[in-house]
Coordinates of C-alpha atoms in Angstrom, one line a residue:
Chain A
M134 CA 16.0 47.0 51.3
D135 CA 16.1 48.1 54.8
E136 CA 17.2 45.3 57.4
D137 CA 15.6 46.4 60.1
K138 CA 12.3 46.1 58.4
I139 CA 12.4 42.4 58.2
I140 CA 9.3 41.0 60.2
L141 CA 9.8 37.2 59.1
S142 CA 12.7 35.5 58.1
V143 CA 12.8 32.1 56.6
K144 CA 16.3 30.3 56.8
G145 CA 17.3 27.4 55.2
I146 CA 14.0 25.2 55.4
Y147 CA 13.9 21.7 54.1
K148 CA 10.7 19.2 54.4
K149 CA 10.4 16.0 53.0
F150 CA 7.2 13.9 52.5
T151 CA 6.6 10.3 51.2
K152 CA 5.2 9.5 47.8
D153 CA 3.7 6.1 48.5
I154 CA 0.9 5.4 50.9
K155 CA 2.3 2.2 52.7
Y156 CA 5.7 3.9 53.0
N157 CA 4.3 7.0 54.3
M158 CA 2.6 4.6 57.1
Y159 CA 5.6 2.4 57.4
Y160 CA 7.8 5.4 58.2
G161 CA 5.4 7.1 60.5
M162 CA 5.3 3.9 62.4
R163 CA 9.0 3.3 62.3
D164 CA 9.9 6.8 63.7
M165 CA 7.4 6.9 66.3
F166 CA 8.3 3.4 67.9
I167 CA 11.8 2.2 66.5
N168 CA 13.6 5.4 65.7
P169 CA 12.2 8.7 66.8
A170 CA 15.0 10.7 65.4
P171 CA 15.9 9.8 62.0
K172 CA 18.5 11.5 60.0
Y173 CA 16.3 14.2 58.3
M174 CA 18.8 14.9 55.6
T175 CA 19.0 11.6 54.3
L176 CA 15.9 10.5 51.8
R177 CA 14.6 7.2 52.6
K178 CA 13.0 5.0 49.7
Q179 CA 9.9 6.6 48.3
E180 CA 10.6 10.0 49.9
F181 CA 11.1 13.5 48.2
W182 CA 11.8 16.8 49.2
A183 CA 8.9 19.0 49.3
L184 CA 10.9 22.0 50.3
Q185 CA 14.6 22.4 49.8
D186 CA 17.0 25.4 51.6
I187 CA 14.3 27.6 51.2
N188 CA 15.4 31.3 52.4
F189 CA 13.8 34.5 52.0
D190 CA 12.7 37.5 54.1
L191 CA 9.3 39.5 54.5
Y192 CA 9.8 43.3 54.9
E193 CA 7.3 45.4 56.6
G194 CA 5.0 47.2 54.1
E195 CA 5.3 44.4 51.6
I196 CA 2.9 42.3 49.7
L197 CA 5.2 39.3 48.8
G198 CA 3.7 37.3 46.0
I199 CA 4.6 33.5 46.2
V200 CA 4.0 31.8 42.7
G201 CA 5.1 28.0 41.2
A202 CA 3.4 25.5 39.6
N203 CA 1.1 23.0 41.2
G204 CA 3.1 21.1 43.5
S205 CA 6.1 23.4 43.6
G206 CA 5.5 23.4 47.6
K207 CA 4.0 26.9 48.0
T208 CA 1.0 25.4 50.3
S209 CA 3.6 23.5 52.4
L210 CA 5.8 26.5 52.8
M211 CA 2.8 28.5 54.3
R212 CA 2.0 25.6 56.8
L213 CA 5.5 25.6 58.1
I214 CA 5.3 29.3 58.3
S215 CA 1.6 29.0 60.0
G216 CA 2.9 26.3 62.2
I217 CA 0.7 23.7 61.0
Y218 CA 3.3 21.5 60.0
P219 CA 6.6 20.9 62.1
L220 CA 9.7 22.5 61.4
D221 CA 12.5 19.6 60.9
K222 CA 15.5 21.5 59.4
G223 CA 16.0 25.5 59.2
Q224 CA 14.5 28.2 61.1
I225 CA 11.5 30.8 61.0
L226 CA 12.3 33.9 62.7
A227 CA 9.8 36.8 63.2
R228 CA 9.6 39.6 65.8
P229 CA 8.4 38.6 69.1
G230 CA 4.7 39.0 69.5
K231 CA 3.8 38.9 66.0
N232 CA 0.5 37.7 65.0
I233 CA 0.4 35.2 61.9
T234 CA -3.0 34.8 60.4
S235 CA -3.4 32.4 57.4
V236 CA -6.3 31.7 55.1
F237 CA -6.0 28.7 53.3
A238 CA -9.4 26.7 52.9
L239 CA -11.9 29.4 53.3
K240 CA -14.5 27.0 55.0
A241 CA -12.2 25.4 57.3
G242 CA -14.1 25.2 60.6
M243 CA -17.1 26.8 59.3
Q244 CA -20.3 24.9 60.2
P245 CA -22.9 24.8 56.8
L246 CA -26.0 24.5 59.6
F247 CA -25.1 27.7 61.4
T248 CA -25.7 31.3 60.3
G249 CA -22.8 33.5 59.1
R250 CA -23.2 35.5 62.3
E251 CA -22.7 32.4 64.4
N252 CA -19.8 31.4 62.1
I253 CA -17.9 34.5 62.8
H254 CA -17.7 33.4 66.5
I255 CA -16.4 29.9 65.6
K256 CA -13.9 31.1 63.0
G257 CA -12.8 34.1 65.2
A258 CA -12.3 31.9 68.0
L259 CA -10.1 29.6 65.6
F260 CA -8.0 32.7 64.9
G261 CA -7.4 33.2 68.8
M262 CA -9.8 35.8 69.2
T263 CA -11.8 36.1 72.6
K264 CA -15.8 36.8 72.6
D265 CA -15.0 40.3 73.6
D266 CA -12.6 40.8 70.5
I267 CA -15.2 39.4 68.1
E268 CA -18.2 41.6 69.5
R269 CA -15.9 44.4 69.3
K270 CA -15.1 43.6 65.6
M271 CA -18.7 42.5 64.8
A272 CA -19.4 45.7 62.8
F273 CA -16.5 46.0 60.9
I274 CA -17.0 42.1 59.9
E275 CA -20.6 43.0 58.7
S276 CA -19.5 46.1 56.7
F277 CA -16.5 44.8 55.4
S278 CA -17.9 41.5 54.1
E279 CA -21.1 43.4 53.0
L280 CA -23.4 40.3 53.5
G281 CA -26.2 42.4 55.1
D282 CA -29.1 40.3 56.0
K283 CA -27.5 36.9 54.4
L284 CA -25.2 37.0 57.7
D285 CA -28.1 35.7 59.5
S286 CA -28.8 32.7 56.8
P287 CA -27.4 29.4 57.1
F288 CA -23.6 29.4 56.0
G289 CA -24.3 26.2 54.2
N290 CA -26.5 28.2 51.5
Y291 CA -23.5 30.7 50.6
S292 CA -22.1 30.6 47.3
S293 CA -18.1 30.4 47.2
G294 CA -17.8 34.3 46.8
M295 CA -20.0 34.7 49.6
S296 CA -17.9 32.3 52.0
A297 CA -14.8 34.3 50.7
R298 CA -16.2 37.5 51.9
L299 CA -17.1 36.3 55.3
A300 CA -13.6 34.0 56.1
Y301 CA -11.6 37.0 54.9
S302 CA -13.4 39.7 56.5
I303 CA -13.1 37.7 60.2
A304 CA -9.3 37.1 59.1
I305 CA -8.6 40.8 58.5
A306 CA -10.6 41.5 61.6
N307 CA -8.0 39.5 63.6
D308 CA -5.7 42.2 62.6
P309 CA -2.8 40.0 61.7
D310 CA 1.0 41.4 61.5
I311 CA 1.8 38.8 59.0
F312 CA -1.0 37.9 56.9
I313 CA -1.0 34.7 54.7
V314 CA -3.4 34.7 52.0
D315 CA -3.1 31.2 50.1
E316 CA -5.5 31.3 47.0
A317 CA -8.2 32.4 49.3
L318 CA -9.1 35.3 47.0
A319 CA -9.4 33.1 43.8
V320 CA -13.1 33.3 44.3
G321 CA -15.5 36.3 44.9
D322 CA -16.9 38.7 42.6
S323 CA -14.8 41.2 41.0
V324 CA -16.0 43.9 43.1
F325 CA -15.2 42.4 46.7
K326 CA -11.7 41.2 45.1
S327 CA -10.8 44.9 44.0
K328 CA -11.7 46.0 47.5
C329 CA -9.9 43.2 49.2
F330 CA -6.7 44.2 47.1
E331 CA -7.0 47.6 47.7
H332 CA -7.6 47.0 51.4
L333 CA -4.3 44.8 51.4
K334 CA -2.2 47.5 50.0
N335 CA -3.5 50.1 52.5
Y336 CA -3.1 47.3 55.2
V337 CA 0.4 47.1 54.7
K338 CA 1.2 50.8 55.1
Q339 CA 0.5 50.3 58.8
P340 CA 3.7 49.6 61.0
G341 CA 4.9 46.3 61.4
K342 CA 2.5 44.5 58.8
G343 CA 3.3 42.3 55.8
V344 CA 1.6 39.7 53.4
L345 CA 2.3 36.7 52.0
F346 CA 0.0 36.2 48.9
V347 CA 0.0 32.8 47.6
S348 CA -1.6 32.8 43.7
N349 CA -1.1 31.7 40.5
N350 CA -3.1 34.6 39.1
I351 CA -0.6 36.6 37.5
H352 CA -3.0 39.4 36.4
K353 CA -3.7 39.8 40.3
L354 CA 0.1 39.5 41.3
L355 CA 1.1 42.1 38.8
R356 CA -1.3 44.5 40.4
V357 CA -0.9 43.8 44.3
A358 CA 2.7 42.3 44.8
S359 CA 5.6 44.5 45.7
R360 CA 8.0 41.4 45.1
I361 CA 7.6 37.9 43.6
I362 CA 9.6 34.6 44.7
V363 CA 9.2 31.8 42.3
M364 CA 9.3 28.2 43.6
D365 CA 9.6 25.0 41.6
E366 CA 9.7 21.5 42.8
G367 CA 10.7 22.4 46.3
K368 CA 13.2 25.0 45.8
L369 CA 12.9 28.9 45.5
I370 CA 14.4 29.8 42.2
Y371 CA 14.1 33.3 41.6
E372 CA 13.4 36.5 43.6
S373 CA 12.5 40.0 42.0
S374 CA 11.0 43.2 42.8
D375 CA 10.6 43.7 39.0
I376 CA 7.2 41.8 39.1
Q377 CA 6.6 41.8 35.3
K378 CA 9.9 40.2 34.9
A379 CA 9.4 37.6 37.6
L380 CA 6.2 36.6 36.2
H381 CA 7.8 36.1 32.8
F382 CA 10.4 34.1 34.5
Y383 CA 7.4 32.0 36.2
I384 CA 5.8 31.4 33.1
N385 CA 8.9 30.4 31.2
N386 CA 9.8 28.1 33.9
C387 CA 6.8 26.1 33.6
L388 CA 6.9 25.8 29.8
R389 CA 10.8 24.9 30.1
H390 CA 10.1 21.2 29.3
I391 CA 8.3 21.6 25.9
D392 CA 10.1 22.5 22.6
D393 CA 10.6 26.3 21.5
V394 CA 8.0 26.2 19.0
R395 CA 5.6 25.0 21.2
R396 CA 6.8 27.1 23.9
Q397 CA 6.4 30.2 21.9
K398 CA 3.0 29.1 21.1
M399 CA 2.0 28.4 24.5
L400 CA 3.5 31.7 25.8
E401 CA 1.3 33.7 23.7
T402 CA -1.9 31.9 24.8
V403 CA -1.0 32.3 28.5
E404 CA -0.1 35.9 27.7
Y405 CA -3.6 36.4 26.1
Y406 CA -5.4 34.9 29.0
D407 CA -3.3 36.1 32.0
L408 CA -1.7 38.9 31.7
Chain B
M258 CA 20.1 35.4 47.4
D259 CA 21.8 37.7 49.9
N260 CA 20.7 36.4 53.5
N261 CA 23.5 37.8 55.5
H262 CA 21.3 40.6 57.1
S263 CA 21.1 41.5 60.7
T264 CA 18.1 39.6 62.4
N265 CA 18.7 40.9 66.0
E266 CA 15.4 41.6 66.7
L267 CA 14.2 38.4 65.3
R268 CA 13.1 35.2 67.5
P269 CA 12.3 31.7 66.2
L270 CA 8.7 31.6 65.5
Y271 CA 8.4 28.0 66.7
E272 CA 10.5 25.9 68.9
N273 CA 11.6 22.7 67.6
G274 CA 13.5 21.6 70.6
R275 CA 12.4 18.3 72.4
K276 CA 10.2 19.0 75.4
G277 CA 9.8 17.2 78.4
F278 CA 6.4 15.9 79.7
T279 CA 5.6 18.3 82.1
A280 CA 6.4 21.2 79.9
R281 CA 4.0 19.8 77.2
L282 CA 1.3 19.1 79.5
S283 CA 1.5 22.7 81.0
G284 CA 1.4 23.8 77.6
Y285 CA -1.6 22.0 77.0
V286 CA -3.3 23.3 79.9
R287 CA -2.2 27.1 79.0
N288 CA -3.4 26.5 75.4
I289 CA -7.3 25.1 76.5
K290 CA -7.2 28.1 78.7
K291 CA -6.1 30.6 76.0
Y292 CA -8.7 29.1 73.4
S293 CA -11.6 28.8 75.9
Y294 CA -13.9 30.7 73.7
L295 CA -12.9 28.1 70.7
L296 CA -13.7 25.4 72.9
K297 CA -17.0 26.7 74.1
Q298 CA -18.1 27.2 70.5
L299 CA -16.8 23.8 69.4
I300 CA -18.7 22.0 72.4
R301 CA -22.0 24.0 71.5
T302 CA -21.6 23.4 67.7
D303 CA -21.1 19.6 68.5
I304 CA -24.2 19.3 70.7
V305 CA -26.5 21.6 68.3
V306 CA -25.5 20.4 65.2
A307 CA -26.8 17.0 65.8
Y308 CA -30.3 18.0 66.3
K309 CA -30.5 21.2 64.4
R310 CA -32.1 19.7 61.3
S311 CA -34.8 18.0 63.9
F312 CA -38.0 19.3 64.6
I313 CA -37.9 17.7 68.1
G314 CA -34.4 18.8 68.5
L315 CA -32.8 18.1 71.8
S316 CA -35.7 15.6 72.7
W317 CA -33.7 13.2 71.2
L318 CA -31.5 13.2 74.1
V319 CA -34.3 11.9 76.2
I320 CA -36.1 9.7 73.4
T321 CA -32.9 7.4 72.5
P322 CA -32.2 6.2 76.3
I323 CA -35.9 5.9 77.0
L324 CA -36.1 3.5 73.9
S325 CA -32.7 1.8 75.2
V326 CA -34.4 1.1 78.5
L327 CA -37.6 -0.5 76.8
V328 CA -35.4 -2.7 74.8
W329 CA -34.0 -4.1 77.9
V330 CA -37.1 -4.4 80.0
L331 CA -39.0 -6.3 77.0
L332 CA -35.9 -8.5 76.4
H333 CA -35.9 -9.4 80.2
S334 CA -39.8 -9.8 80.7
A335 CA -39.9 -12.0 77.6
G336 CA -37.3 -14.5 79.2
I337 CA -34.7 -14.0 76.5
I338 CA -31.8 -13.1 78.8
D339 CA -31.1 -14.9 81.5
P340 CA -28.4 -13.0 83.6
G341 CA -27.5 -15.3 86.3
E342 CA -27.9 -14.3 90.1
M343 CA -28.6 -10.7 90.9
D344 CA -28.7 -8.4 93.9
I345 CA -30.9 -5.6 92.1
P346 CA -33.5 -6.1 89.3
Y347 CA -32.0 -7.2 86.2
P348 CA -33.2 -4.3 84.1
A349 CA -31.6 -1.7 86.5
Y350 CA -28.7 -3.8 86.5
V351 CA -27.9 -4.0 82.9
L352 CA -29.2 -0.4 82.3
L353 CA -26.7 1.0 84.4
S354 CA -24.2 -1.4 83.5
T355 CA -24.5 -0.7 79.8
S356 CA -24.7 3.1 80.4
I357 CA -21.2 2.9 82.4
W358 CA -19.9 0.8 79.3
S359 CA -21.0 3.2 76.6
F360 CA -19.3 6.0 78.9
F361 CA -16.0 3.8 78.5
Q362 CA -16.4 3.0 74.9
G363 CA -17.8 6.3 73.8
S364 CA -14.7 8.1 75.5
Y365 CA -12.5 5.5 73.5
S366 CA -14.2 6.1 70.2
I367 CA -14.4 9.8 70.0
T368 CA -10.8 10.1 70.9
S369 CA -9.5 7.5 68.8
N370 CA -11.4 9.4 65.8
V371 CA -10.2 12.8 66.8
I372 CA -7.5 13.2 64.0
N373 CA -9.3 11.1 61.3
N374 CA -12.3 13.1 61.7
S375 CA -10.9 16.6 62.3
G376 CA -8.1 16.0 59.7
R377 CA -9.1 18.6 57.0
F378 CA -9.8 21.1 59.7
M379 CA -6.5 20.5 61.4
V380 CA -4.4 21.1 58.3
S381 CA -6.4 24.2 57.2
A382 CA -6.0 26.4 60.5
K383 CA -3.3 26.7 63.2
F384 CA -4.8 26.1 66.5
P385 CA -4.0 24.0 69.3
H386 CA -5.0 20.6 68.8
E387 CA -5.7 19.9 72.6
V388 CA -8.7 22.1 72.3
L389 CA -10.3 19.2 70.1
V390 CA -9.3 16.7 72.4
A391 CA -11.1 18.6 75.3
Q392 CA -14.0 19.4 73.4
Q393 CA -14.6 15.5 72.5
I394 CA -14.2 14.6 76.2
M395 CA -16.4 17.5 77.5
V396 CA -19.1 16.5 74.8
H397 CA -18.7 13.0 75.8
C398 CA -19.5 13.9 79.3
I399 CA -22.2 16.3 78.5
N400 CA -24.0 13.5 76.3
F401 CA -23.8 11.0 79.2
I402 CA -25.8 13.1 81.6
T403 CA -29.3 12.9 80.1
P404 CA -29.4 9.1 79.4
F405 CA -28.0 9.0 83.1
L406 CA -31.0 10.9 84.7
I407 CA -33.5 8.7 82.7
N408 CA -31.5 5.8 84.5
I409 CA -31.7 7.1 87.6
I410 CA -35.6 7.8 87.2
T411 CA -35.7 3.9 85.9
L412 CA -33.8 2.7 89.0
L413 CA -36.4 4.6 91.3
L414 CA -39.1 2.8 89.4
Y415 CA -37.8 -0.3 90.0
G416 CA -37.5 0.3 93.9
I417 CA -33.9 1.2 94.1
K418 CA -33.0 3.4 97.1
F419 CA -30.1 5.4 96.9
H420 CA -27.5 6.2 99.6
L421 CA -25.6 9.2 100.4
I422 CA -22.6 7.6 99.4
A423 CA -24.0 7.3 95.8
L424 CA -22.8 10.9 95.3
L425 CA -19.5 9.8 95.0
F426 CA -20.7 8.2 91.5
P427 CA -19.3 10.9 89.1
F428 CA -15.8 10.7 91.0
A429 CA -15.9 6.8 90.7
L430 CA -16.5 7.3 87.0
I431 CA -13.1 9.0 86.3
P432 CA -10.7 5.9 85.9
V433 CA -13.0 4.5 83.1
L434 CA -13.1 7.8 81.3
L435 CA -9.4 8.0 81.6
L436 CA -8.9 4.5 80.6
G437 CA -11.3 4.8 77.2
T438 CA -9.5 8.2 76.5
G439 CA -5.9 6.9 77.2
I440 CA -6.7 3.9 74.6
G441 CA -8.4 6.4 72.2
L442 CA -5.5 8.6 72.0
L443 CA -3.0 5.8 71.2
V444 CA -5.3 4.5 68.7
A445 CA -5.8 7.9 67.3
L446 CA -2.4 8.1 66.2
L447 CA -2.4 4.5 64.9
R448 CA -5.3 5.3 62.7
I449 CA -2.8 7.4 60.6
V450 CA 0.2 4.9 60.3
A451 CA -1.2 1.6 61.3
V452 CA -4.6 1.2 59.9
D453 CA -4.7 -2.5 60.8
F454 CA -4.0 -2.5 64.2
S455 CA -6.6 0.5 65.0
R456 CA -9.4 -1.8 63.3
L457 CA -8.0 -4.6 65.5
A458 CA -8.4 -2.3 68.5
D459 CA -11.8 -1.2 67.2
Q460 CA -12.8 -5.0 67.2
L461 CA -11.1 -5.9 70.6
I462 CA -12.9 -3.1 72.6
G463 CA -16.2 -4.2 71.1
F464 CA -15.4 -7.8 72.2
L465 CA -14.6 -6.8 75.4
M466 CA -18.2 -6.0 76.2
F467 CA -18.9 -9.6 76.4
L468 CA -16.1 -10.2 78.5
T469 CA -17.1 -7.8 81.2
P470 CA -20.1 -8.3 83.4
I471 CA -22.4 -5.8 81.7
V472 CA -25.4 -8.0 80.6
F473 CA -24.5 -10.8 82.9
A474 CA -23.6 -11.2 86.6
P475 CA -20.1 -11.2 87.8
K476 CA -20.6 -14.8 89.4
I477 CA -20.3 -17.0 86.7
E478 CA -20.4 -20.8 86.4
L479 CA -18.1 -21.2 83.5
P480 CA -14.4 -21.1 85.0
W481 CA -12.7 -20.0 81.9
L482 CA -15.2 -16.9 81.6
S483 CA -15.1 -16.6 85.2
N484 CA -11.0 -16.2 85.2
I485 CA -11.0 -13.8 82.0
V486 CA -13.9 -11.6 84.1
K487 CA -11.5 -11.8 87.2
F488 CA -8.5 -10.5 85.4
N489 CA -10.6 -8.0 83.4
P490 CA -10.0 -4.5 84.9
L491 CA -13.3 -3.2 83.7
T492 CA -15.0 -5.7 85.8
Y493 CA -13.9 -3.6 88.8
L494 CA -13.9 -0.1 86.7
I495 CA -17.5 -0.6 85.9
G496 CA -18.9 -2.9 88.8
F497 CA -17.5 -0.2 91.5
P498 CA -19.6 2.8 90.4
R499 CA -22.4 0.2 89.3
D500 CA -22.8 -1.0 93.3
L501 CA -21.9 2.3 94.7
L502 CA -25.1 4.1 93.0
T503 CA -27.5 1.1 93.3
Q504 CA -26.6 -0.4 96.6
G505 CA -24.4 2.3 98.3
K506 CA -21.7 -0.3 98.7
F507 CA -18.1 -0.6 97.6
Y508 CA -17.5 -3.6 95.1
E509 CA -14.0 -4.9 95.4
T510 CA -12.3 -1.7 96.7
N511 CA -9.0 -2.7 96.8
L512 CA -8.9 -4.0 93.0
Y513 CA -10.9 -1.0 91.9
L514 CA -8.3 1.3 93.4
M515 CA -5.5 -0.5 91.8
C516 CA -7.1 -0.7 88.6
S517 CA -8.0 2.9 88.7
G518 CA -4.5 3.9 89.6
V519 CA -3.1 1.7 86.9
S520 CA -5.7 3.7 84.4
I521 CA -4.4 7.1 85.8
L522 CA -0.9 6.4 85.1
F523 CA -2.0 4.8 81.6
F524 CA -3.7 7.8 80.7
F525 CA -0.9 10.2 81.3
F526 CA 1.4 7.7 79.5
C527 CA -0.9 7.8 76.5
I528 CA -1.5 11.5 76.7
S529 CA 2.4 11.9 76.6
V530 CA 2.9 9.7 73.6
F531 CA 0.0 11.6 72.0
M532 CA 1.4 15.0 72.4
K533 CA 4.8 14.0 71.4
Y534 CA 3.6 12.3 68.0
E535 CA 0.3 13.8 66.9
E536 CA 2.0 16.8 65.2
R537 CA 4.4 14.9 63.5
L538 CA 2.1 12.2 62.3
L539 CA -0.4 14.7 61.0
E540 CA 1.6 15.5 58.2
R541 CA 1.3 11.8 57.2
L542 CA -2.4 11.9 57.3
I543 CA -4.1 11.2 54.0
I544 CA -7.3 13.0 54.0
V545 CA -10.2 11.1 52.3

């Protein structure tokens, strides 16, 4: 791949968390009052690596699929890239001035007692948009979300699919350069999801755009991703542009702890339902 | 995986170096300015949402303080409370004192819960958290205005005459706001990693009301209580604005100025601690 087309580079990222609630609080207090600069690379009792030596690049025009079993560190990694969690070890590099927009929890910041239209202003402002930006993009959001009159109903009455329509439309209206979609399109009806996938594919054709698409839905990834990275227990264990091969690796890896006979049977079941 | 490519154009996305207090503070101010529309939206949301499902809506802003005034008037007229020697009518005294106390206690309460109440929101979207702190303080100040105006009307009904110098009252409240906010910001961090300390702090703040001349006069017969009241900075931080408004005089000016200075310094200390550790502790927050 063309090195000049890298828009985001993740280099040697580590992140650790604490398993036990009381140790979690104790270390928090200790790091705050006693030892503000603990040796980060040393694991203390009850700590574990949520992310270990993560390295990858996101190229312009790419939809990079990120898969991994539950708890493999995908969301922690996305939170680090988004800047929600502080970076302790490693580097995240990007072209200067790049706008990163992430969609994690669809309803984050949305107010159930306010209308969809009022929530466009709240969520848009949360993404850093000004009043003028939001008003300029209102027609696009109305049209893309296809919510019609329902935009003037309370957001609390929206179904998950309608919430997804609105949240996704606002996020894309923010015109991100690096767009992080973390399971955000798991809900929503087939028509809207297909529209979003088509939109994402066209979106990354614009100069300087790329998408990090976190999902465990293999079927979706086969259709949308241009490259896949597989995560397991906080490590990046596989990377390939051969989507089919990467997804087979991922499924086999998920089933690695069971014996051959059961694995074969499970593999057939997964392929039946997911591929 | 090969990562030996050229990354000439790329720059670190987030600075993980240690920043000084001034750099952090100016960053805070810049972010609040940049996200001013979010701040406006959050303030509007917070105020409107509380009354959105009510038929009488924002009228509650007036009804609640009127009820509170009535309670104190009734208690006093029934002879239940004996406040001691007073320069102004007791209901007027207690009304204004409790109002200033609520201003202090409210500023502590909202800032000390800022991370706990917004934790899910904070880990789901990237935005400067100082906007949330600013929103809480501004909503608190806005919520103070209506009951305060009711109190002014009540004071007029009790025959209190206001002097021109009473216009300084809002400025005289700044130290008590900064003290409450400062303590609140420290406790907000403790709520994540030291729940026992934060509960203790809540209890102490509640208890402090009884050690501050709010429902009783500063001139007390009991020597031990009198000493506590004398060394309690809130005696001056609350007494000064109260006397300024009701009598147009300065109550213990030197002590008030000293306590104000300490409160301002304490606020800057607390905000520097909050800025330094808030992001780091947020990852330890267990959202319930």
